[in-house]
């Protein structure tokens, strides 16, 4: 006997299964719409009058897509109500992307006949409502645990180290913890976190939250279940963790070495301070977007290297953006296999399916195309040099939110382009891959093979 | 009974078959060495004294790799003997790359068991000395035919349109014809071809020679044999010709639209002049490198779009550089297949092997890596903005030779980086792909399949 609730659940589930990607897009659009309306309320501004549509839309998109690009000074322009709305939008956006990307992954893995490790209900054949609930519960638990932990550490530091009252310290702690775990990069200081560049009690908890959020739900679930049995980790977890570690080490060395003697950024700090700042600014492009250094004064090499880190991004089905670390690593292993002359592409003891390689290639190339097209459009709209424009476009697409300072100068058209980039960058890769994977179809005949010359 | 000549031929042939890629690299290095020595002779300079080692090495590399980047003003700095040396190096480099790339392709196709269409001797099982002779003869015939045709047209124009004496007109005609067909881009005018921007009698023959050289020997051979039977063209020829046509049309529209109202480039020309200049500057990045407009004054969008055209380059086994048009087109069809959800990647009625896709991916990504690394190094060495440095690095790697004007300002280290880029860009893709294809090996076991999340 079915109750009407169960019937409704069954209906929603069937709709989800038929058009999962469209539903994700609609959900995010709805959240941005609600956020825009809330931010336009006069109560959301600290000054008189309401916010105009474009500004409200820009910041609602930036918050829901957990990007963190801003055209106004967050602590000055918005009222406390406005800040709380932004915080709510960040939480909805971060929770939404983590949940929905995990569910899409579940559908894809199921379709591919791979055993899912996302929920305990994975043994049943259909993607049941129980599984959906399991994912939501898991994401909720991880989010709350991490955010509380980091918020507590930050609150203590703000209260004890900076003489803030406990109420204000708690507010600052919660806001920056949520903003960090969801890789949003919104800060309640006009210069982002530049004032805390050499304070490890602020920088390290925030870096931890950013990395944690960026690993993605599938990795956390597996870590929780088989913490010590790393040999039994799935390919996805092994790949994400090892590449994250590798990119953090390389990024730290790169940023620190490039900026070592630049007085505009970290040149005036002592050696531990330089290393801390270098580490922090190698975490931030992946893809939280807090600034602890001023990118408008950074060296060209740092900007370019940061663009690469931003473009790669973080783990799948987490709060990070970019093309995702597994996409990048897959392409790396393709090169290794080719150079070794091997028939199969292998990584961490697993053979990689050719379809996965082609999907990674598709995501990477279409992303390059989107960033290039937007950059071309933006250079026509501003007088800023190409490197800064490229930096801002990559930052928007990879939902990073680092800024070389030109976002605030952009015309309305320029802002609309960034809004489009943030939305596309947030939802494009995950919906594309799941749509592709779910639509895979075979043909009854195959064409004869051809081989053009390459290179 | 074997004569000693036949024995020697057999020995050379076996060495070639064992290490073809290394031999190609050694051959080019030797040509550059000889060129450097010749250019250092006092007779090669118009001024007093000999040329220093670095300058001679730079121009010998630029000539043999048919790039065309220069640090001195060609007609002013070099004597006529020096110019003739450069012309000889261009001819050796262009002929060498066309021949050797064709022979490598022959080896690869043979190894893959594909029927070669490069020579009439293709029915025999071994790569015989006859086949090698066939390729050399074919490349020689095409080169001489094209160069004579274009030289005649240019000579007539220089003599009749610019009142040059017949001797001087012939010299100018031959030099620019050879430089164009070999995609070298060396010119005997201090401002390259900017003075001829609206003269179709100069621009069109040169554009024709550039496109012809850039198509590559395999395409010409097939065109010569089955001109009218386009339905029977190989995948390689169909792909190269259609994509060349497509990129020329798109490039012309892009450059013309971007620069339409820019008085620093084509803004002051009449409409036919603008179209001619736009067409010419969409041909040159693929990859001849004559300038008819001043890139230091071009719009940012034009620079970026030109970088893309340069990076793609021209046809395989021709005088063009870049990652090659087929590499680019293959990646395009991968995306099309993915978006359509198809199991096989298909193009022009042929199925593309997954190995070919992975090789294309490898060439493209390693090329991006090389250009990025060089750009990063160069931005540290100059005060020029990133866009101009990137332009110069892509131009060197793709052996294009277009310049935004910074090459001449570079320090010794910067010049050495460009020398390395030119050599790597000229030989990297072809030797990489052939080395990869010839080393393909299977394993007796395959690992279990794994599938990370992508995007
Ligand atoms: K962000
Ligand atoms: K060239």
Coordinates of N, CA and C in Angstrom, one line a residue, chain B residues 207-398:
Chain B
X207 N 50.7 34.4 -50.3 CA 49.7 33.6 -49.5 C 49.5 32.2 -50.2
X208 N 49.5 32.2 -51.5 CA 49.3 30.9 -52.2 C 50.5 30.0 -51.9
X209 N 51.7 30.5 -51.9 CA 52.9 29.7 -51.6 C 52.9 29.2 -50.2
X210 N 52.5 30.1 -49.3 CA 52.5 29.7 -47.9 C 51.5 28.6 -47.7
X211 N 50.3 28.7 -48.2 CA 49.3 27.7 -48.1 C 49.7 26.4 -48.7
X212 N 50.3 26.5 -49.9 CA 50.8 25.3 -50.6 C 51.8 24.5 -49.8
X213 N 52.8 25.3 -49.3 CA 53.9 24.6 -48.5 C 53.3 24.0 -47.2
X214 N 52.3 24.7 -46.7 CA 51.7 24.3 -45.4 C 50.8 23.1 -45.5
X215 N 50.4 22.7 -46.7 CA 49.4 21.6 -46.8 C 50.2 20.3 -46.6
X216 N 51.4 20.2 -46.9 CA 52.2 19.0 -46.7 C 52.3 18.1 -47.9
X217 N 53.4 17.3 -48.0 CA 53.6 16.5 -49.1 C 52.5 15.4 -49.3
X218 N 52.1 14.7 -48.3 CA 51.1 13.6 -48.5 C 49.8 14.2 -49.2
X219 N 49.4 15.4 -48.9 CA 48.2 16.0 -49.5 C 48.5 16.3 -51.0
X220 N 49.7 16.9 -51.2 CA 50.0 17.2 -52.6 C 50.1 16.0 -53.5
X221 N 50.7 14.9 -52.9 CA 50.8 13.7 -53.7 C 49.4 13.1 -54.1
X222 N 48.6 13.2 -53.1 CA 47.2 12.6 -53.3 C 46.5 13.5 -54.3
X223 N 46.6 14.8 -54.2 CA 46.0 15.8 -55.1 C 46.5 15.5 -56.5
X224 N 47.8 15.3 -56.7 CA 48.4 15.1 -58.0 C 47.8 13.8 -58.6
X225 N 47.6 12.8 -57.8 CA 47.2 11.5 -58.3 C 45.7 11.3 -58.6
X226 N 44.9 11.9 -57.7 CA 43.5 11.7 -57.8 C 42.7 13.1 -57.6
X227 N 43.2 14.0 -58.4 CA 42.7 15.4 -58.4 C 41.2 15.5 -58.2
X228 N 40.5 14.8 -59.2 CA 39.1 15.0 -59.3 C 38.3 14.0 -58.5
X229 N 38.9 12.9 -58.1 CA 38.2 11.9 -57.4 C 38.2 12.2 -55.9
X230 N 37.6 13.3 -55.5 CA 37.7 13.7 -54.1 C 37.1 12.7 -53.1
X231 N 36.1 11.9 -53.6 CA 35.5 10.9 -52.8 C 36.5 9.8 -52.3
X232 N 37.5 9.7 -53.1 CA 38.5 8.6 -52.8 C 39.7 9.1 -52.0
X233 N 39.6 10.4 -51.6 CA 40.7 11.0 -50.9 C 40.9 10.3 -49.5
X234 N 42.1 10.2 -49.0 CA 42.3 9.6 -47.7 C 41.8 10.5 -46.6
X235 N 41.6 10.0 -45.4 CA 41.1 10.8 -44.3 C 42.0 11.9 -44.1
X236 N 43.4 11.7 -44.2 CA 44.3 12.8 -43.9 C 44.1 13.9 -44.8
X237 N 44.0 13.7 -46.1 CA 43.8 14.7 -47.1 C 42.5 15.5 -46.9
X238 N 41.4 14.7 -46.7 CA 40.1 15.4 -46.6 C 40.2 16.3 -45.3
X239 N 40.7 15.8 -44.2 CA 40.8 16.5 -43.0 C 41.6 17.8 -43.2
X240 N 42.8 17.6 -43.8 CA 43.7 18.8 -43.9 C 43.1 19.9 -44.8
X241 N 42.5 19.5 -45.9 CA 42.0 20.4 -46.9 C 40.7 21.1 -46.3
X242 N 39.8 20.4 -45.7 CA 38.6 21.0 -45.2 C 38.9 21.9 -44.0
X243 N 39.8 21.5 -43.1 CA 40.1 22.3 -42.0 C 40.9 23.5 -42.4
X244 N 41.8 23.4 -43.4 CA 42.5 24.6 -43.8 C 41.6 25.6 -44.4
X245 N 40.6 25.2 -45.2 CA 39.7 26.1 -45.8 C 38.8 26.7 -44.6
X246 N 38.4 25.9 -43.7 CA 37.6 26.5 -42.6 C 38.3 27.5 -41.8
X247 N 39.6 27.2 -41.4 CA 40.4 28.1 -40.6 C 40.7 29.4 -41.3
X248 N 40.9 29.3 -42.6 CA 41.2 30.5 -43.4 C 40.0 31.4 -43.4
X249 N 38.8 30.9 -43.6 CA 37.6 31.7 -43.6 C 37.4 32.3 -42.3
X250 N 37.4 31.5 -41.2 CA 37.2 32.0 -39.9 C 38.2 33.0 -39.5
X251 N 39.5 32.7 -39.8 CA 40.6 33.6 -39.5 C 40.5 35.0 -40.1
X252 N 40.1 34.9 -41.4 CA 39.9 36.2 -42.2 C 38.8 37.0 -41.5
X253 N 37.7 36.4 -41.2 CA 36.6 37.1 -40.6 C 37.0 37.7 -39.2
X254 N 37.7 36.9 -38.4 CA 38.1 37.3 -37.1 C 39.1 38.5 -37.1
X255 N 40.2 38.3 -37.9 CA 41.2 39.4 -38.0 C 40.6 40.7 -38.5
X256 N 39.8 40.6 -39.6 CA 39.2 41.7 -40.3 C 38.3 42.5 -39.3
X257 N 37.4 41.7 -38.7 CA 36.5 42.3 -37.7 C 37.1 43.0 -36.6
X258 N 38.2 42.3 -36.0 CA 38.9 42.9 -34.9 C 39.6 44.2 -35.2
X259 N 40.2 44.2 -36.4 CA 41.1 45.4 -36.7 C 40.4 46.4 -37.6
X260 N 39.2 46.2 -37.9 CA 38.5 47.0 -38.9 C 38.7 48.5 -38.7
X261 N 38.6 49.0 -37.5 CA 38.7 50.4 -37.2 C 39.9 50.8 -36.5
X262 N 41.0 50.0 -36.5 CA 42.2 50.3 -35.8 C 43.2 51.0 -36.8
X263 N 43.4 52.3 -36.6 CA 44.3 53.0 -37.6 C 45.7 52.5 -37.6
X264 N 46.1 51.8 -36.5 CA 47.5 51.3 -36.4 C 47.8 50.2 -37.3
X265 N 46.7 49.5 -37.8 CA 46.9 48.3 -38.6 C 46.2 48.5 -40.0
X266 N 44.9 48.2 -40.1 CA 44.2 48.2 -41.3 C 43.1 49.2 -41.4
X267 N 42.9 50.0 -40.3 CA 41.8 51.0 -40.2 C 41.8 52.0 -41.3
X268 N 42.9 52.4 -41.9 CA 43.0 53.4 -42.9 C 42.9 52.9 -44.3
X269 N 42.8 51.6 -44.5 CA 42.6 51.0 -45.8 C 41.2 51.1 -46.3
X270 N 41.0 51.0 -47.6 CA 39.6 50.9 -48.1 C 39.1 49.4 -47.9
X271 N 37.8 49.2 -48.1 CA 37.3 47.9 -47.8 C 38.0 46.7 -48.5
X272 N 38.2 46.7 -49.8 CA 39.0 45.6 -50.4 C 40.4 45.4 -49.7
X273 N 41.0 46.6 -49.4 CA 42.3 46.5 -48.7 C 42.2 45.8 -47.4
X274 N 41.2 46.2 -46.6 CA 41.0 45.6 -45.3 C 40.8 44.1 -45.4
X275 N 40.0 43.7 -46.4 CA 39.7 42.2 -46.6 C 41.0 41.5 -47.0
X276 N 41.8 42.1 -47.9 CA 43.0 41.5 -48.4 C 44.0 41.4 -47.2
X277 N 44.1 42.4 -46.4 CA 45.0 42.4 -45.2 C 44.5 41.4 -44.2
X278 N 43.2 41.3 -44.0 CA 42.6 40.3 -43.0 C 42.9 38.9 -43.5
X279 N 42.7 38.7 -44.8 CA 43.0 37.3 -45.4 C 44.5 37.0 -45.2
X280 N 45.3 38.0 -45.6 CA 46.8 37.7 -45.5 C 47.2 37.4 -44.1
X281 N 46.7 38.2 -43.1 CA 47.1 37.9 -41.8 C 46.3 36.8 -41.1
X282 N 45.5 36.1 -41.8 CA 44.9 34.9 -41.3 C 45.7 33.7 -42.0
X283 N 46.4 34.0 -43.1 CA 47.2 32.9 -43.7 C 48.6 32.9 -43.0
X284 N 49.1 34.0 -42.6 CA 50.5 34.1 -42.1 C 50.7 33.3 -40.8
X285 N 49.7 33.3 -39.9 CA 49.9 32.6 -38.6 C 50.0 31.1 -38.9
X286 N 49.7 30.6 -40.1 CA 49.7 29.1 -40.4 C 50.8 28.8 -41.4
X287 N 52.1 28.8 -41.2 CA 52.8 29.4 -40.2 C 54.0 30.1 -40.8
X288 N 53.7 31.1 -41.7 CA 54.7 31.7 -42.5 C 55.4 32.8 -41.8
X289 N 54.6 33.7 -41.2 CA 55.2 34.7 -40.4 C 55.6 36.0 -41.0
X290 N 55.2 36.2 -42.3 CA 55.4 37.6 -42.8 C 54.4 38.5 -42.1
X291 N 54.9 39.7 -41.8 CA 53.9 40.7 -41.3 C 53.5 41.6 -42.4
X292 N 52.1 41.8 -42.6 CA 51.6 42.9 -43.4 C 51.0 43.9 -42.5
X293 N 50.8 43.6 -41.2 CA 50.4 44.6 -40.2 C 51.3 44.6 -39.1
X294 N 51.3 45.7 -38.3 CA 52.2 45.9 -37.1 C 51.5 45.3 -35.9
X295 N 52.0 44.1 -35.4 CA 51.3 43.4 -34.3 C 51.5 44.2 -33.0
X296 N 52.5 45.0 -32.9 CA 52.7 45.8 -31.7 C 51.5 46.8 -31.5
X297 N 50.9 47.1 -32.6 CA 49.7 48.0 -32.6 C 48.4 47.3 -32.7
X298 N 48.4 46.0 -32.8 CA 47.2 45.2 -33.0 C 46.4 45.2 -31.7
X299 N 45.1 44.9 -31.8 CA 44.2 44.8 -30.6 C 44.6 43.5 -29.9
X300 N 44.3 43.5 -28.6 CA 44.6 42.3 -27.8 C 43.8 41.1 -28.3
X301 N 42.6 41.3 -28.8 CA 41.8 40.1 -29.3 C 42.5 39.5 -30.5
X302 N 43.1 40.4 -31.4 CA 43.8 39.9 -32.6 C 45.0 39.1 -32.2
X303 N 45.7 39.6 -31.1 CA 46.9 38.8 -30.7 C 46.5 37.5 -30.2
X304 N 45.5 37.4 -29.4 CA 45.1 36.2 -28.8 C 44.6 35.2 -29.8
X305 N 43.7 35.7 -30.8 CA 43.2 34.8 -31.8 C 44.4 34.4 -32.7
X306 N 45.3 35.2 -33.0 CA 46.5 34.9 -33.8 C 47.3 33.8 -33.1
X307 N 47.4 33.9 -31.8 CA 48.1 32.9 -31.0 C 47.5 31.5 -31.2
X308 N 46.1 31.5 -31.2 CA 45.4 30.2 -31.5 C 45.7 29.7 -32.8
X309 N 45.6 30.5 -33.9 CA 45.9 30.1 -35.2 C 47.3 29.6 -35.4
X310 N 48.3 30.3 -34.7 CA 49.7 29.9 -34.8 C 49.9 28.5 -34.1
X311 N 49.3 28.4 -33.0 CA 49.4 27.1 -32.2 C 48.9 25.9 -33.0
X312 N 47.8 26.1 -33.7 CA 47.2 25.0 -34.5 C 48.2 24.7 -35.7
X313 N 48.6 25.7 -36.4 CA 49.6 25.5 -37.4 C 49.0 25.0 -38.7
X314 N 49.8 24.3 -39.5 CA 49.4 23.8 -40.8 C 49.3 22.3 -40.9
X315 N 49.5 21.8 -42.1 CA 49.4 20.4 -42.4 C 50.6 19.6 -42.0
X316 N 50.5 18.3 -41.7 CA 51.6 17.5 -41.4 C 52.5 17.2 -42.6
X317 N 53.8 17.0 -42.3 CA 54.7 16.6 -43.3 C 54.8 17.7 -44.4
X318 N 54.7 18.9 -44.0 CA 54.9 20.1 -44.9 C 55.8 21.0 -44.2
X319 N 55.9 22.3 -44.7 CA 56.8 23.2 -44.1 C 56.2 24.0 -43.0
X320 N 54.9 23.8 -42.7 CA 54.3 24.5 -41.6 C 54.6 23.9 -40.2
X321 N 54.4 24.7 -39.2 CA 54.7 24.3 -37.8 C 53.4 24.1 -37.0
X322 N 53.5 24.3 -35.7 CA 52.4 24.2 -34.9 C 52.1 22.7 -34.5
X323 N 51.0 22.5 -33.8 CA 50.6 21.1 -33.4 C 50.1 20.4 -34.6
X324 N 49.8 21.0 -35.7 CA 49.3 20.5 -37.0 C 47.8 20.4 -37.0
X325 N 47.3 20.7 -38.2 CA 45.9 20.8 -38.3 C 45.1 19.5 -38.0
X326 N 45.7 18.4 -38.4 CA 45.0 17.1 -38.1 C 44.9 16.9 -36.6
X327 N 45.9 17.2 -35.9 CA 45.9 17.1 -34.4 C 44.7 17.8 -33.8
X328 N 44.6 19.1 -34.3 CA 43.5 19.9 -33.8 C 42.2 19.4 -34.2
X329 N 42.0 19.0 -35.4 CA 40.7 18.5 -35.9 C 40.3 17.2 -35.2
X330 N 41.3 16.3 -35.0 CA 41.0 15.1 -34.2 C 40.3 15.4 -32.9
X331 N 40.9 16.4 -32.2 CA 40.4 16.7 -30.9 C 39.0 17.3 -31.0
X332 N 38.8 18.1 -32.1 CA 37.5 18.6 -32.3 C 36.4 17.5 -32.5
X333 N 36.8 16.5 -33.3 CA 35.8 15.4 -33.5 C 35.6 14.5 -32.3
X334 N 36.6 14.5 -31.4 CA 36.4 13.8 -30.1 C 35.2 14.5 -29.3
X335 N 35.3 15.8 -29.3 CA 34.2 16.6 -28.6 C 32.9 16.3 -29.3
X336 N 32.8 16.4 -30.6 CA 31.6 16.1 -31.3 C 31.0 14.7 -30.9
X337 N 31.9 13.7 -31.0 CA 31.4 12.4 -30.7 C 30.9 12.3 -29.2
X338 N 31.6 12.9 -28.3 CA 31.2 12.9 -26.9 C 29.8 13.5 -26.7
X339 N 29.7 14.7 -27.3 CA 28.4 15.5 -27.2 C 27.3 14.7 -27.8
X340 N 27.6 14.0 -28.9 CA 26.5 13.2 -29.5 C 26.3 11.9 -28.7
X341 N 27.2 11.6 -27.8 CA 27.1 10.3 -27.0 C 27.4 9.1 -27.8
X342 N 28.3 9.2 -28.8 CA 28.6 8.1 -29.6 C 29.8 7.3 -29.1
X343 N 29.8 6.0 -29.4 CA 30.9 5.1 -28.9 C 32.1 5.4 -29.7
X344 N 32.0 5.6 -31.0 CA 33.2 5.8 -31.8 C 33.4 7.3 -32.2
X345 N 34.6 7.7 -32.3 CA 34.9 9.0 -32.8 C 35.0 8.9 -34.3
X346 N 34.2 9.6 -35.0 CA 34.2 9.5 -36.5 C 34.4 10.8 -37.1
X347 N 35.0 10.8 -38.3 CA 35.3 12.0 -39.1 C 35.3 11.6 -40.5
X348 N 34.6 12.4 -41.3 CA 34.6 12.2 -42.8 C 34.4 10.7 -43.1
X349 N 33.5 10.0 -42.5 CA 33.2 8.7 -42.8 C 34.2 7.6 -42.4
X350 N 35.1 8.0 -41.5 CA 36.1 7.1 -41.0 C 36.0 7.1 -39.5
X351 N 36.3 5.9 -38.9 CA 36.4 5.8 -37.4 C 37.8 6.1 -37.0
X352 N 38.0 6.8 -36.0 CA 39.3 7.2 -35.5 C 39.7 6.3 -34.4
X353 N 40.9 5.7 -34.5 CA 41.5 4.8 -33.5 C 41.7 5.6 -32.2
X354 N 41.5 4.9 -31.1 CA 41.7 5.6 -29.8 C 43.2 5.9 -29.6
X355 N 44.1 5.2 -30.2 CA 45.5 5.5 -30.1 C 45.8 6.8 -30.7
X356 N 45.2 7.0 -31.9 CA 45.5 8.3 -32.6 C 45.0 9.5 -31.8
X357 N 43.8 9.3 -31.1 CA 43.3 10.3 -30.3 C 44.2 10.6 -29.1
X358 N 44.8 9.6 -28.5 CA 45.7 9.8 -27.4 C 47.0 10.4 -27.8
X359 N 47.4 10.1 -29.1 CA 48.6 10.7 -29.6 C 48.4 12.2 -29.8
X360 N 47.2 12.5 -30.4 CA 46.9 13.9 -30.7 C 46.8 14.7 -29.3
X361 N 46.2 14.1 -28.3 CA 46.1 14.7 -27.0 C 47.5 14.9 -26.4
X362 N 48.4 13.9 -26.6 CA 49.7 14.1 -26.0 C 50.5 15.2 -26.7
X363 N 50.4 15.3 -28.0 CA 51.1 16.3 -28.7 C 50.6 17.7 -28.3
X364 N 49.3 17.8 -28.2 CA 48.7 19.1 -27.9 C 49.0 19.5 -26.5
X365 N 48.9 18.6 -25.5 CA 49.2 19.0 -24.1 C 50.7 19.3 -23.9
X366 N 51.5 18.4 -24.4 CA 53.0 18.7 -24.2 C 53.4 20.0 -24.9
X367 N 52.7 20.3 -26.0 CA 53.0 21.6 -26.7 C 52.5 22.8 -25.8
X368 N 51.3 22.7 -25.2 CA 50.9 23.7 -24.3 C 51.9 23.8 -23.2
X369 N 52.3 22.7 -22.6 CA 53.3 22.7 -21.5 C 54.6 23.4 -21.9
X370 N 55.1 23.1 -23.1 CA 56.4 23.8 -23.5 C 56.2 25.3 -23.7
X371 N 55.1 25.7 -24.3 CA 54.9 27.1 -24.5 C 54.7 27.8 -23.1
X372 N 53.9 27.2 -22.2 CA 53.7 27.8 -20.9 C 55.0 27.9 -20.2
X373 N 55.8 26.9 -20.2 CA 57.1 26.9 -19.4 C 58.0 28.0 -20.0
X374 N 58.1 28.1 -21.3 CA 58.9 29.1 -21.9 C 58.4 30.5 -21.6
X375 N 57.1 30.7 -21.7 CA 56.5 32.0 -21.4 C 56.8 32.4 -19.9
X376 N 56.6 31.5 -19.0 CA 56.9 31.7 -17.6 C 58.4 32.2 -17.5
X377 N 59.3 31.5 -18.1 CA 60.7 31.9 -18.0 C 60.9 33.3 -18.7
X378 N 60.3 33.5 -19.8 CA 60.5 34.8 -20.5 C 60.0 36.0 -19.8
X379 N 58.8 35.8 -19.1 CA 58.2 37.0 -18.4 C 59.2 37.5 -17.3
X380 N 60.0 36.5 -16.8 CA 60.9 36.9 -15.7 C 62.1 37.7 -16.3
X381 N 62.4 37.5 -17.6 CA 63.5 38.1 -18.3 C 63.3 39.5 -18.9
X382 N 62.0 39.8 -19.1 CA 61.7 41.1 -19.8 C 60.7 41.8 -19.0
X383 N 60.5 43.1 -19.3 CA 59.5 43.9 -18.7 C 58.2 44.0 -19.6
X384 N 58.2 43.3 -20.7 CA 57.1 43.4 -21.6 C 55.9 42.7 -21.0
X385 N 54.7 43.1 -21.3 CA 53.5 42.5 -20.8 C 53.3 41.0 -21.3
X386 N 52.5 40.3 -20.5 CA 52.4 38.9 -20.7 C 51.9 38.6 -22.1
X387 N 50.9 39.4 -22.6 CA 50.3 39.0 -23.9 C 51.4 39.0 -25.1
X388 N 52.3 40.0 -25.0 CA 53.3 40.1 -26.1 C 54.3 38.9 -25.9
X389 N 54.7 38.6 -24.7 CA 55.6 37.5 -24.4 C 55.0 36.2 -24.9
X390 N 53.7 36.0 -24.5 CA 53.0 34.7 -25.0 C 53.0 34.7 -26.5
X391 N 52.7 35.8 -27.1 CA 52.7 35.9 -28.6 C 54.0 35.4 -29.2
X392 N 55.1 35.9 -28.6 CA 56.4 35.6 -29.1 C 56.8 34.1 -28.9
X393 N 56.4 33.6 -27.7 CA 56.7 32.2 -27.4 C 55.9 31.3 -28.3
X394 N 54.6 31.5 -28.5 CA 53.9 30.7 -29.4 C 54.4 30.8 -30.8
X395 N 54.8 32.0 -31.2 CA 55.4 32.2 -32.6 C 56.6 31.4 -32.8
X396 N 57.5 31.4 -31.8 CA 58.7 30.6 -31.9 C 58.4 29.1 -31.9
X397 N 57.6 28.6 -31.0 CA 57.3 27.2 -30.9 C 56.6 26.7 -32.2
X398 N 55.7 27.5 -32.7 CA 55.0 27.0 -33.9 C 55.8 27.4 -35.1

